PDB file of C-alpha atoms and ligand atoms in Angstrom:
ATOM      1  CA  MET A   1       7.895  26.019 -22.532  1.00 60.00           C
ATOM      2  CA  PRO A   2      11.712  26.133 -22.209  1.00 61.00           C
ATOM      3  CA  THR A   3      13.502  25.749 -25.519  1.00 67.00           C
ATOM      4  CA  THR A   4      16.568  24.050 -24.035  1.00 74.00           C
ATOM      5  CA  LYS A   5      16.556  20.774 -22.186  1.00 75.00           C
ATOM      6  CA  PRO A   6      17.120  21.140 -18.449  1.00 70.00           C
ATOM      7  CA  ARG A   7      20.580  20.076 -17.326  1.00 77.00           C
ATOM      8  CA  GLY A   8      21.262  18.075 -14.216  1.00 80.00           C
ATOM      9  CA  ARG A   9      18.782  15.980 -12.363  1.00 81.00           C
ATOM     10  CA  GLN A  10      15.120  16.718 -12.273  1.00 79.00           C
ATOM     11  CA  PHE A  11      13.707  16.663  -8.762  1.00 81.00           C
ATOM     12  CA  PHE A  12      10.240  15.232  -9.058  1.00 81.00           C
ATOM     13  CA  ALA A  13       8.046  16.462  -6.207  1.00 80.00           C
ATOM     14  CA  ASN A  14       5.171  14.032  -6.547  1.00 83.00           C
ATOM     15  CA  PRO A  15       3.662  11.439  -4.182  1.00 84.00           C
ATOM     16  CA  GLY A  16       4.297   8.783  -6.808  1.00 86.00           C
ATOM     17  CA  PRO A  17       6.255   7.877  -8.729  1.00 93.00           C
ATOM     18  CA  THR A  18       8.678   9.302  -6.191  1.00 93.00           C
ATOM     19  CA  ASN A  19      12.342  10.137  -6.653  1.00 92.00           C
ATOM     20  CA  ILE A  20      14.441   6.971  -6.731  1.00 95.00           C
ATOM     21  CA  PRO A  21      17.543   6.997  -4.509  1.00 95.00           C
ATOM     22  CA  ASP A  22      20.858   6.625  -6.352  1.00 96.00           C
ATOM     23  CA  SER A  23      21.745   3.380  -4.607  1.00 97.00           C
ATOM     24  CA  VAL A  24      18.432   1.854  -5.777  1.00 98.00           C
ATOM     25  CA  LEU A  25      19.107   2.990  -9.353  1.00 97.00           C
ATOM     26  CA  ARG A  26      22.630   1.502  -9.176  1.00 98.00           C
ATOM     27  CA  ALA A  27      21.315  -1.786  -7.730  1.00 98.00           C
ATOM     28  CA  MET A  28      19.030  -2.246 -10.755  1.00 98.00           C
ATOM     29  CA  ASP A  29      21.683  -1.322 -13.333  1.00 98.00           C
ATOM     30  CA  ARG A  30      22.747  -4.835 -14.260  1.00 96.00           C
ATOM     31  CA  PRO A  31      22.383  -7.415 -17.022  1.00 95.00           C
ATOM     32  CA  SER A  32      19.348  -9.651 -17.167  1.00 93.00           C
ATOM     33  CA  ILE A  33      19.441 -12.904 -15.277  1.00 94.00           C
ATOM     34  CA  ASP A  34      17.243 -16.008 -15.520  1.00 95.00           C
ATOM     35  CA  PHE A  35      14.593 -15.799 -12.836  1.00 94.00           C
ATOM     36  CA  ASN A  36      15.205 -19.479 -12.053  1.00 93.00           C
ATOM     37  CA  ASP A  37      18.926 -18.873 -11.484  1.00 95.00           C
ATOM     38  CA  PRO A  38      19.934 -19.680  -7.886  1.00 95.00           C
ATOM     39  CA  ASP A  39      21.753 -16.308  -7.696  1.00 95.00           C
ATOM     40  CA  PHE A  40      18.494 -14.543  -8.431  1.00 96.00           C
ATOM     41  CA  GLN A  41      16.535 -16.794  -6.080  1.00 96.00           C
ATOM     42  CA  GLU A  42      18.675 -15.482  -3.231  1.00 97.00           C
ATOM     43  CA  VAL A  43      17.851 -11.861  -4.107  1.00 97.00           C
ATOM     44  CA  TYR A  44      14.191 -12.775  -4.538  1.00 97.00           C
ATOM     45  CA  ASP A  45      13.989 -14.505  -1.162  1.00 97.00           C
ATOM     46  CA  GLU A  46      15.644 -11.580   0.627  1.00 98.00           C
ATOM     47  CA  ALA A  47      13.394  -8.981  -1.030  1.00 98.00           C
ATOM     48  CA  PHE A  48      10.253 -11.099  -0.499  1.00 98.00           C
ATOM     49  CA  ALA A  49      11.040 -11.528   3.201  1.00 98.00           C
ATOM     50  CA  GLY A  50      11.839  -7.800   3.385  1.00 98.00           C
ATOM     51  CA  VAL A  51       8.415  -6.806   2.043  1.00 98.00           C
ATOM     52  CA  LYS A  52       6.813  -8.970   4.724  1.00 98.00           C
ATOM     53  CA  ARG A  53       8.870  -7.216   7.408  1.00 98.00           C
ATOM     54  CA  VAL A  54       7.859  -3.790   6.095  1.00 98.00           C
ATOM     55  CA  LEU A  55       4.199  -4.903   6.058  1.00 98.00           C
ATOM     56  CA  ARG A  56       4.782  -6.314   9.545  1.00 98.00           C
ATOM     57  CA  THR A  57       3.251  -9.634   8.634  1.00 98.00           C
ATOM     58  CA  SER A  58       4.216 -13.260   8.968  1.00 98.00           C
ATOM     59  CA  ARG A  59       1.302 -14.393   6.739  1.00 98.00           C
ATOM     60  CA  HIS A  60       0.931 -14.712   2.933  1.00 98.00           C
ATOM     61  CA  LEU A  61       2.346 -12.459   0.208  1.00 98.00           C
ATOM     62  CA  PHE A  62       1.589 -12.412  -3.527  1.00 98.00           C
ATOM     63  CA  MET A  63       3.392 -10.080  -5.930  1.00 98.00           C
ATOM     64  CA  TYR A  64       2.457  -8.893  -9.401  1.00 97.00           C
ATOM     65  CA  ASN A  65       3.920  -7.347 -12.559  1.00 97.00           C
ATOM     66  CA  ALA A  66       1.408  -4.500 -12.371  1.00 97.00           C
ATOM     67  CA  SER A  67       0.942  -1.071 -10.856  1.00 97.00           C
ATOM     68  CA  GLY A  68      -1.231  -0.729  -7.759  1.00 98.00           C
ATOM     69  CA  HIS A  69      -4.392  -1.171  -9.807  1.00 98.00           C
ATOM     70  CA  GLY A  70      -3.387  -4.782 -10.492  1.00 98.00           C
ATOM     71  CA  ALA A  71      -3.097  -5.503  -6.778  1.00 98.00           C
ATOM     72  CA  TRP A  72      -6.485  -3.847  -6.195  1.00 98.00           C
ATOM     73  CA  GLU A  73      -7.948  -6.197  -8.805  1.00 98.00           C
ATOM     74  CA  ALA A  74      -6.215  -9.168  -7.164  1.00 98.00           C
ATOM     75  CA  SER A  75      -7.638  -8.232  -3.760  1.00 98.00           C
ATOM     76  CA  LEU A  76     -11.223  -8.135  -5.053  1.00 98.00           C
ATOM     77  CA  THR A  77     -11.231 -11.076  -7.447  1.00 98.00           C
ATOM     78  CA  ASN A  78      -9.410 -13.467  -5.094  1.00 98.00           C
ATOM     79  CA  LEU A  79     -11.646 -12.782  -2.113  1.00 98.00           C
ATOM     80  CA  LEU A  80     -15.163 -12.192  -3.406  1.00 98.00           C
ATOM     81  CA  SER A  81     -17.963 -13.725  -5.493  1.00 98.00           C
ATOM     82  CA  PRO A  82     -20.357 -12.184  -8.038  1.00 97.00           C
ATOM     83  CA  GLY A  83     -23.052 -10.111  -6.342  1.00 96.00           C
ATOM     84  CA  ASP A  84     -21.210  -9.777  -3.028  1.00 98.00           C
ATOM     85  CA  THR A  85     -21.604  -6.457  -1.227  1.00 98.00           C
ATOM     86  CA  ILE A  86     -18.611  -4.442  -0.051  1.00 98.00           C
ATOM     87  CA  LEU A  87     -18.420  -1.260   1.998  1.00 98.00           C
ATOM     88  CA  VAL A  88     -15.974   1.390   0.782  1.00 98.00           C
ATOM     89  CA  LEU A  89     -14.924   4.115   3.219  1.00 97.00           C
ATOM     90  CA  GLU A  90     -14.901   7.329   1.216  1.00 95.00           C
ATOM     91  CA  THR A  91     -11.664   9.288   1.327  1.00 94.00           C
ATOM     92  CA  GLY A  92     -11.223  10.643  -2.195  1.00 94.00           C
ATOM     93  CA  PHE A  93     -10.232   9.722  -5.737  1.00 95.00           C
ATOM     94  CA  PHE A  94      -8.563   6.433  -4.857  1.00 96.00           C
ATOM     95  CA  SER A  95     -11.377   5.088  -2.679  1.00 96.00           C
ATOM     96  CA  ASP A  96     -13.754   6.045  -5.522  1.00 96.00           C
ATOM     97  CA  GLN A  97     -11.619   4.196  -8.071  1.00 98.00           C
ATOM     98  CA  TRP A  98     -11.350   1.039  -5.971  1.00 98.00           C
ATOM     99  CA  GLY A  99     -15.164   1.092  -5.674  1.00 98.00           C
ATOM    100  CA  GLU A 100     -15.543   1.648  -9.438  1.00 98.00           C
ATOM    101  CA  MET A 101     -13.351  -1.371 -10.063  1.00 98.00           C
ATOM    102  CA  ALA A 102     -15.507  -3.450  -7.726  1.00 98.00           C
ATOM    103  CA  ILE A 103     -18.645  -2.422  -9.646  1.00 98.00           C
ATOM    104  CA  GLY A 104     -16.866  -3.380 -12.875  1.00 98.00           C
ATOM    105  CA  HIS A 105     -16.340  -6.854 -11.417  1.00 98.00           C
ATOM    106  CA  GLY A 106     -20.038  -7.279 -10.593  1.00 97.00           C
ATOM    107  CA  LEU A 107     -19.893  -6.451  -6.901  1.00 98.00           C
ATOM    108  CA  THR A 108     -22.443  -4.303  -5.092  1.00 98.00           C
ATOM    109  CA  VAL A 109     -20.749  -1.299  -3.553  1.00 98.00           C
ATOM    110  CA  ARG A 110     -21.999   0.633  -0.548  1.00 98.00           C
ATOM    111  CA  THR A 111     -20.087   3.793   0.242  1.00 97.00           C
ATOM    112  CA  LEU A 112     -19.674   5.218   3.720  1.00 96.00           C
ATOM    113  CA  GLU A 113     -19.669   8.869   2.752  1.00 95.00           C
ATOM    114  CA  ALA A 114     -17.315  11.243   4.514  1.00 92.00           C
ATOM    115  CA  ASP A 115     -16.242  14.855   4.546  1.00 88.00           C
ATOM    116  CA  ARG A 116     -13.100  14.712   2.390  1.00 84.00           C
ATOM    117  CA  ARG A 117     -11.279  16.967   4.824  1.00 82.00           C
ATOM    118  CA  MET A 118     -12.103  14.923   7.910  1.00 81.00           C
ATOM    119  CA  GLY A 119     -11.991  11.231   6.993  1.00 82.00           C
ATOM    120  CA  ALA A 120     -14.202   8.338   7.956  1.00 87.00           C
ATOM    121  CA  ASP A 121     -16.873   8.896  10.569  1.00 92.00           C
ATOM    122  CA  LEU A 122     -16.221   6.008  12.951  1.00 95.00           C
ATOM    123  CA  ALA A 123     -19.620   6.357  14.628  1.00 96.00           C
ATOM    124  CA  ALA A 124     -21.315   6.063  11.215  1.00 96.00           C
ATOM    125  CA  LEU A 125     -19.191   3.003  10.456  1.00 97.00           C
ATOM    126  CA  ARG A 126     -20.259   1.433  13.712  1.00 97.00           C
ATOM    127  CA  THR A 127     -23.915   2.134  12.907  1.00 97.00           C
ATOM    128  CA  ALA A 128     -23.572   0.708   9.380  1.00 97.00           C
ATOM    129  CA  LEU A 129     -21.971  -2.494  10.639  1.00 98.00           C
ATOM    130  CA  ALA A 130     -24.376  -2.884  13.548  1.00 97.00           C
ATOM    131  CA  ALA A 131     -27.301  -2.490  11.103  1.00 97.00           C
ATOM    132  CA  ASP A 132     -25.955  -5.332   8.956  1.00 97.00           C
ATOM    133  CA  ALA A 133     -27.064  -8.171  11.216  1.00 94.00           C
ATOM    134  CA  ALA A 134     -27.466 -10.454   8.183  1.00 96.00           C
ATOM    135  CA  GLY A 135     -23.772 -10.020   7.334  1.00 97.00           C
ATOM    136  CA  GLU A 136     -24.398  -8.808   3.785  1.00 98.00           C
ATOM    137  CA  ILE A 137     -21.196  -6.776   3.814  1.00 98.00           C
ATOM    138  CA  LYS A 138     -18.465  -9.220   2.848  1.00 98.00           C
ATOM    139  CA  ALA A 139     -15.547  -6.774   2.848  1.00 98.00           C
ATOM    140  CA  ILE A 140     -14.681  -3.317   4.135  1.00 98.00           C
ATOM    141  CA  CYS A 141     -12.260  -1.368   1.936  1.00 98.00           C
ATOM    142  CA  ALA A 142     -10.193   1.467   3.395  1.00 98.00           C
ATOM    143  CA  VAL A 143      -7.434   3.577   1.836  1.00 97.00           C
ATOM    144  CA  HIS A 144      -4.864   4.173   4.589  1.00 97.00           C
ATOM    145  CA  ASN A 145      -3.394   7.316   3.063  1.00 95.00           C
ATOM    146  CA  GLU A 146      -5.650   8.907   0.441  1.00 93.00           C
ATOM    147  CA  THR A 147      -3.057  10.415  -1.866  1.00 92.00           C
ATOM    148  CA  ALA A 148      -5.601  12.625  -3.626  1.00 90.00           C
ATOM    149  CA  THR A 149      -6.914  14.410  -0.524  1.00 88.00           C
ATOM    150  CA  GLY A 150      -3.992  13.912   1.868  1.00 87.00           C
ATOM    151  CA  MET A 151      -6.306  12.254   4.350  1.00 89.00           C
ATOM    152  CA  MET A 152      -5.097   9.467   6.640  1.00 92.00           C
ATOM    153  CA  LEU A 153      -7.468   6.893   8.091  1.00 95.00           C
ATOM    154  CA  PRO A 154      -6.785   5.522  11.599  1.00 96.00           C
ATOM    155  CA  VAL A 155      -6.659   1.879  10.531  1.00 97.00           C
ATOM    156  CA  ASP A 156      -6.260   0.623  14.105  1.00 97.00           C
ATOM    157  CA  GLN A 157      -9.399   2.475  15.206  1.00 97.00           C
ATOM    158  CA  ILE A 158     -11.362   1.133  12.230  1.00 98.00           C
ATOM    159  CA  ARG A 159     -10.261  -2.354  13.258  1.00 98.00           C
ATOM    160  CA  ALA A 160     -11.485  -1.638  16.802  1.00 98.00           C
ATOM    161  CA  VAL A 161     -14.911  -0.573  15.483  1.00 98.00           C
ATOM    162  CA  ILE A 162     -15.207  -3.750  13.384  1.00 98.00           C
ATOM    163  CA  ASP A 163     -14.289  -5.852  16.430  1.00 98.00           C
ATOM    164  CA  ALA A 164     -16.679  -3.958  18.703  1.00 97.00           C
ATOM    165  CA  THR A 165     -19.621  -4.770  16.428  1.00 97.00           C
ATOM    166  CA  GLY A 166     -18.469  -8.368  15.988  1.00 97.00           C
ATOM    167  CA  HIS A 167     -18.882  -8.004  12.220  1.00 98.00           C
ATOM    168  CA  LYS A 168     -17.285 -10.808  10.197  1.00 97.00           C
ATOM    169  CA  ALA A 169     -16.424  -8.816   7.042  1.00 98.00           C
ATOM    170  CA  LEU A 170     -12.931  -9.061   5.575  1.00 98.00           C
ATOM    171  CA  PHE A 171     -10.845  -5.933   6.165  1.00 98.00           C
ATOM    172  CA  LEU A 172      -9.005  -4.698   3.043  1.00 98.00           C
ATOM    173  CA  VAL A 173      -6.546  -1.819   3.262  1.00 98.00           C
ATOM    174  CA  ASP A 174      -4.811   0.086   0.462  1.00 98.00           C
ATOM    175  CA  THR A 175      -1.348   1.047   1.711  1.00 98.00           C
ATOM    176  CA  ILE A 176      -0.001   2.048  -1.702  1.00 97.00           C
ATOM    177  CA  SER A 177       1.109   5.522  -0.591  1.00 95.00           C
ATOM    178  CA  SER A 178       1.467   4.839   3.146  1.00 96.00           C
ATOM    179  CA  LEU A 179       3.840   1.867   3.223  1.00 96.00           C
ATOM    180  CA  GLY A 180       7.313   3.152   4.048  1.00 95.00           C
ATOM    181  CA  SER A 181       5.848   6.522   5.114  1.00 94.00           C
ATOM    182  CA  LEU A 182       3.256   5.900   7.838  1.00 96.00           C
ATOM    183  CA  ASP A 183       3.149   3.443  10.704  1.00 97.00           C
ATOM    184  CA  PHE A 184       1.603   0.280   9.287  1.00 97.00           C
ATOM    185  CA  ARG A 185       0.955  -3.058  10.988  1.00 98.00           C
ATOM    186  CA  MET A 186      -0.822  -5.739   8.984  1.00 98.00           C
ATOM    187  CA  ASP A 187      -0.946  -8.542  11.565  1.00 98.00           C
ATOM    188  CA  GLU A 188      -1.477  -6.371  14.643  1.00 98.00           C
ATOM    189  CA  TRP A 189      -4.387  -4.561  12.974  1.00 98.00           C
ATOM    190  CA  LYS A 190      -5.772  -7.885  11.687  1.00 98.00           C
ATOM    191  CA  ILE A 191      -5.927  -6.778   8.081  1.00 98.00           C
ATOM    192  CA  ASP A 192      -7.103  -9.558   5.751  1.00 98.00           C
ATOM    193  CA  CYS A 193      -5.699  -8.101   2.561  1.00 98.00           C
ATOM    194  CA  VAL A 194      -3.178  -5.292   2.180  1.00 98.00           C
ATOM    195  CA  VAL A 195      -2.620  -3.684  -1.207  1.00 98.00           C
ATOM    196  CA  GLY A 196       0.834  -2.181  -1.844  1.00 98.00           C
ATOM    197  CA  GLY A 197       2.840  -0.838  -4.772  1.00 98.00           C
ATOM    198  CA  SER A 198       6.444  -0.126  -5.717  1.00 97.00           C
ATOM    199  CA  GLN A 199       6.618   3.528  -6.776  1.00 97.00           C
ATOM    200  CA  LYS A 200       5.724   5.469  -3.647  1.00 96.00           C
ATOM    201  CA  GLY A 201       7.196   4.906  -0.179  1.00 94.00           C
ATOM    202  CA  LEU A 202       9.230   1.958  -1.466  1.00 97.00           C
ATOM    203  CA  MET A 203      11.137   4.337  -3.798  1.00 96.00           C
ATOM    204  CA  LEU A 204      11.185   2.038  -6.848  1.00 97.00           C
ATOM    205  CA  PRO A 205      10.073   2.452 -10.446  1.00 97.00           C
ATOM    206  CA  THR A 206       6.419   1.732 -11.186  1.00 97.00           C
ATOM    207  CA  GLY A 207       5.483  -1.770 -12.279  1.00 96.00           C
ATOM    208  CA  MET A 208       5.362  -4.024  -9.270  1.00 97.00           C
ATOM    209  CA  SER A 209       2.627  -4.397  -6.672  1.00 98.00           C
ATOM    210  CA  PHE A 210       1.616  -6.931  -4.073  1.00 98.00           C
ATOM    211  CA  THR A 211      -0.990  -8.086  -1.575  1.00 98.00           C
ATOM    212  CA  GLY A 212      -0.401  -9.382   1.935  1.00 98.00           C
ATOM    213  CA  VAL A 213      -3.141 -11.848   2.890  1.00 98.00           C
ATOM    214  CA  SER A 214      -4.226 -13.154   6.297  1.00 98.00           C
ATOM    215  CA  ASP A 215      -5.230 -16.770   7.016  1.00 98.00           C
ATOM    216  CA  LYS A 216      -8.862 -15.614   7.130  1.00 98.00           C
ATOM    217  CA  GLY A 217      -8.297 -14.055   3.699  1.00 98.00           C
ATOM    218  CA  MET A 218      -6.922 -17.354   2.351  1.00 98.00           C
ATOM    219  CA  GLU A 219      -9.992 -19.187   3.689  1.00 98.00           C
ATOM    220  CA  ALA A 220     -12.267 -16.690   1.934  1.00 98.00           C
ATOM    221  CA  HIS A 221     -10.174 -17.106  -1.219  1.00 98.00           C
ATOM    222  CA  ALA A 222     -10.939 -20.841  -1.293  1.00 98.00           C
ATOM    223  CA  GLY A 223     -14.638 -20.056  -1.820  1.00 98.00           C
ATOM    224  CA  ALA A 224     -14.340 -16.862  -3.891  1.00 98.00           C
ATOM    225  CA  ARG A 225     -15.879 -17.192  -7.358  1.00 98.00           C
ATOM    226  CA  LEU A 226     -15.066 -13.950  -9.198  1.00 98.00           C
ATOM    227  CA  LYS A 227     -13.238 -14.683 -12.465  1.00 97.00           C
ATOM    228  CA  ARG A 228      -9.472 -14.308 -12.380  1.00 97.00           C
ATOM    229  CA  HIS A 229      -6.431 -15.895 -13.963  1.00 97.00           C
ATOM    230  CA  TYR A 230      -3.280 -13.755 -14.142  1.00 97.00           C
ATOM    231  CA  PHE A 231      -3.771 -12.667 -10.524  1.00 97.00           C
ATOM    232  CA  ASP A 232      -4.980 -15.998  -9.142  1.00 98.00           C
ATOM    233  CA  TRP A 233      -3.399 -16.795  -5.781  1.00 98.00           C
ATOM    234  CA  THR A 234      -4.042 -20.548  -6.048  1.00 98.00           C
ATOM    235  CA  MET A 235      -2.127 -20.687  -9.332  1.00 97.00           C
ATOM    236  CA  MET A 236       0.634 -18.510  -7.910  1.00 97.00           C
ATOM    237  CA  ALA A 237       1.033 -20.684  -4.830  1.00 96.00           C
ATOM    238  CA  LYS A 238       1.919 -23.624  -7.132  1.00 95.00           C
ATOM    239  CA  ARG A 239       4.790 -21.737  -8.788  1.00 94.00           C
ATOM    240  CA  PRO A 240       8.367 -22.293  -7.563  1.00 91.00           C
ATOM    241  CA  GLN A 241       8.504 -18.704  -6.272  1.00 92.00           C
ATOM    242  CA  LYS A 242       5.031 -19.037  -4.673  1.00 91.00           C
ATOM    243  CA  SER A 243       4.032 -15.823  -6.431  1.00 95.00           C
ATOM    244  CA  PHE A 244       3.886 -14.190  -9.879  1.00 95.00           C
ATOM    245  CA  ILE A 245       2.616 -15.680 -13.111  1.00 94.00           C
ATOM    246  CA  GLY A 246       4.978 -15.348 -16.063  1.00 93.00           C
ATOM    247  CA  THR A 247       8.406 -13.708 -16.047  1.00 95.00           C
ATOM    248  CA  LEU A 248       9.496 -12.036 -12.838  1.00 96.00           C
ATOM    249  CA  PRO A 249      10.671  -8.394 -12.966  1.00 96.00           C
ATOM    250  CA  VAL A 250      14.209  -9.391 -11.962  1.00 96.00           C
ATOM    251  CA  ASN A 251      15.846  -5.965 -12.062  1.00 97.00           C
ATOM    252  CA  LEU A 252      13.128  -4.495  -9.858  1.00 98.00           C
ATOM    253  CA  PHE A 253      13.984  -7.126  -7.264  1.00 98.00           C
ATOM    254  CA  TYR A 254      17.586  -5.914  -7.039  1.00 98.00           C
ATOM    255  CA  GLY A 255      16.163  -2.439  -6.464  1.00 98.00           C
ATOM    256  CA  LEU A 256      13.621  -3.709  -3.953  1.00 98.00           C
ATOM    257  CA  ARG A 257      16.279  -5.440  -1.891  1.00 98.00           C
ATOM    258  CA  GLU A 258      18.230  -2.165  -1.807  1.00 98.00           C
ATOM    259  CA  SER A 259      15.220   0.024  -0.948  1.00 98.00           C
ATOM    260  CA  ILE A 260      14.358  -2.277   1.951  1.00 98.00           C
ATOM    261  CA  ARG A 261      17.973  -2.052   3.104  1.00 98.00           C
ATOM    262  CA  LEU A 262      17.678   1.751   3.067  1.00 98.00           C
ATOM    263  CA  LEU A 263      14.425   1.684   5.058  1.00 98.00           C
ATOM    264  CA  GLU A 264      15.778  -0.766   7.622  1.00 98.00           C
ATOM    265  CA  ASP A 265      19.160   0.953   7.964  1.00 97.00           C
ATOM    266  CA  GLU A 266      17.341   4.158   8.855  1.00 97.00           C
ATOM    267  CA  GLY A 267      14.876   2.151  10.944  1.00 97.00           C
ATOM    268  CA  LEU A 268      11.178   1.930  10.041  1.00 96.00           C
ATOM    269  CA  ASP A 269      10.183   4.007  13.086  1.00 96.00           C
ATOM    270  CA  ASN A 270      12.680   6.722  12.117  1.00 96.00           C
ATOM    271  CA  VAL A 271      11.391   6.720   8.535  1.00 96.00           C
ATOM    272  CA  VAL A 272       7.862   7.244   9.839  1.00 96.00           C
ATOM    273  CA  ALA A 273       9.044   9.988  12.226  1.00 95.00           C
ATOM    274  CA  ARG A 274      10.791  11.779   9.336  1.00 94.00           C
ATOM    275  CA  HIS A 275       7.635  11.737   7.212  1.00 93.00           C
ATOM    276  CA  THR A 276       5.504  12.794  10.182  1.00 93.00           C
ATOM    277  CA  ARG A 277       7.814  15.751  10.785  1.00 92.00           C
ATOM    278  CA  LEU A 278       7.797  16.870   7.147  1.00 89.00           C
ATOM    279  CA  ALA A 279       4.021  16.474   6.979  1.00 89.00           C
ATOM    280  CA  GLU A 280       3.605  18.604  10.097  1.00 90.00           C
ATOM    281  CA  ALA A 281       5.950  21.249   8.656  1.00 87.00           C
ATOM    282  CA  THR A 282       3.874  21.308   5.481  1.00 85.00           C
ATOM    283  CA  ARG A 283       0.676  21.778   7.486  1.00 85.00           C
ATOM    284  CA  ARG A 284       2.215  24.604   9.514  1.00 85.00           C
ATOM    285  CA  ALA A 285       3.525  26.271   6.373  1.00 83.00           C
ATOM    286  CA  ALA A 286       0.123  26.065   4.725  1.00 82.00           C
ATOM    287  CA  ALA A 287      -1.565  27.464   7.845  1.00 82.00           C
ATOM    288  CA  ALA A 288       0.976  30.231   8.505  1.00 76.00           C
ATOM    289  CA  PRO A 289       0.305  33.690   7.111  1.00 70.00           C
ATOM    290  CA  SER A 290       3.229  34.307   4.790  1.00 60.00           C
ATOM    291  CA  THR A 291       4.735  37.535   3.588  1.00 56.00           C
ATOM    292  CA  SER A 292       7.820  35.896   2.132  1.00 55.00           C
ATOM    293  CA  GLY A 293       6.353  33.011   0.149  1.00 59.00           C
ATOM    294  CA  LEU A 294       5.487  29.426   0.979  1.00 57.00           C
ATOM    295  CA  ALA A 295       9.003  28.067   0.387  1.00 59.00           C
ATOM    296  CA  THR A 296      10.580  30.328   3.028  1.00 60.00           C
ATOM    297  CA  THR A 297       7.715  29.769   5.436  1.00 60.00           C
ATOM    298  CA  GLY A 298       8.072  26.012   4.890  1.00 59.00           C
ATOM    299  CA  ARG A 299      11.788  26.091   5.727  1.00 62.00           C
ATOM    300  CA  ASN A 300      11.115  28.069   8.884  1.00 64.00           C
ATOM    301  CA  CYS A 301       8.405  25.626   9.834  1.00 65.00           C
ATOM    302  CA  ILE A 302      10.723  22.629   9.455  1.00 66.00           C
ATOM    303  CA  ALA A 303      13.274  24.437  11.621  1.00 67.00           C
ATOM    304  CA  SER A 304      10.580  25.014  14.251  1.00 69.00           C
ATOM    305  CA  ILE A 305       9.904  21.299  14.687  1.00 68.00           C
ATOM    306  CA  PRO A 306      12.306  19.161  16.715  1.00 63.00           C
ATOM    307  CA  PRO A 307      14.092  16.490  14.633  1.00 59.00           C
ATOM    308  CA  VAL A 308      12.142  13.685  16.204  1.00 54.00           C
ATOM    309  CA  ILE A 309       8.538  14.293  17.093  1.00 49.00           C
ATOM    310  CA  PRO A 310       6.471  11.484  18.536  1.00 46.00           C
ATOM    311  CA  ILE A 311       4.533   9.372  16.080  1.00 44.00           C
ATOM    312  CA  VAL A 312       0.896  10.242  16.557  1.00 45.00           C
ATOM    313  CA  SER A 313      -0.809   7.093  17.676  1.00 45.00           C
ATOM    314  CA  PRO A 314      -4.463   7.899  18.323  1.00 42.00           C
ATOM    315  CA  PRO A 315      -5.972   6.400  21.482  1.00 43.00           C
ATOM    316  CA  SER A 316      -7.919   3.224  20.779  1.00 44.00           C
TER     317      SER A 316
HETATM  318  C1  PLP B 401      -1.122   5.606  -6.546  1.00 78.20           C
HETATM  319  C2  PLP B 401      -2.238   5.033  -5.772  1.00 78.20           C
HETATM  320  C3  PLP B 401      -3.071   4.029  -6.295  1.00 78.20           C
HETATM  321  C4  PLP B 401      -2.978   3.549  -7.727  1.00 78.20           C
HETATM  322  O1  PLP B 401      -1.814   2.855  -7.931  1.00 78.20           O
HETATM  323  P1  PLP B 401      -1.173   2.727  -9.394  1.00 78.20           P
HETATM  324  O2  PLP B 401       0.182   2.206  -9.073  1.00 78.20           O
HETATM  325  O3  PLP B 401      -1.165   4.101  -9.991  1.00 78.20           O
HETATM  326  O4  PLP B 401      -2.008   1.782 -10.158  1.00 78.20           O
HETATM  327  C5  PLP B 401      -4.056   3.509  -5.482  1.00 78.20           C
HETATM  328  N1  PLP B 401      -4.230   3.946  -4.235  1.00 78.20           N
HETATM  329  C6  PLP B 401      -3.465   4.918  -3.699  1.00 78.20           C
HETATM  330  C7  PLP B 401      -3.719   5.361  -2.305  1.00 78.20           C
HETATM  331  C8  PLP B 401      -2.451   5.498  -4.451  1.00 78.20           C
HETATM  332  O5  PLP B 401      -1.699   6.471  -3.917  1.00 78.20           O
END
């Protein structure tokens, strides 16, 4: 352990919480303001609309004073009833944890097992859904980017499999570490509930999370009987801000408005291309035999990839 404190800024190389850009830090550095103040309402409305643009949805959005786990809980308790069965697509630690939470809430969890290096087996998913003629599976839960294993699920292809079998289950997607990093399209991919958080691709401090909800999700919510209160969408919809229960995290909203500005100034497609390029460089560095150390190999690998490589969009 070093005996002196490090000087200068620590660069935190972690998938989350991520480093926070200076302009986001500066945006949040301000005195408190009443969350009913019209000046704040303007910031709130801009940030709220911005999150919907980043999710690529025109549907419903509910936000929480909670890390991603809170939004997970909101997704389950607002959509399901005691004893309901859900199907979790195994990807790693986070898919396991979402399933554990579901069990804790009295749901029956089926897991579609997968090789943690390869991702979901779409043929097995098709078989599992086709075998469920009685429609016991009420929701399918998928983690878009499994932070623990580095695995990405092709959400659009999963949607296509669900459609091909005609299964009526709700489609829930965790985009906590993919939003602002990978191509993500809530409405186009007909996702019924998206779970997102503040401290990864959105480059904010931890403490805020949210769910985007489709119209089909809101219909399911009307009949969902799991117990909930702090995360209840019906209660939230009655609040002036149409979201949140209790005090809003006002300073985070100044940061959120700024982080969305950063993402949109660069352009969402360019942001995705940048992450895709760095990810590919990392893969090449890990695969390359190195005599000079991973860092040097990694730099050479980044140099070997053109600045803009096409976003990989798997054939549907
Ligand atoms: C970080 C993460 C979570 C958990 O979110 P918290 O904000 O730590 O509660 C869930 N899913 C994925 C994919 C994550 O990366």
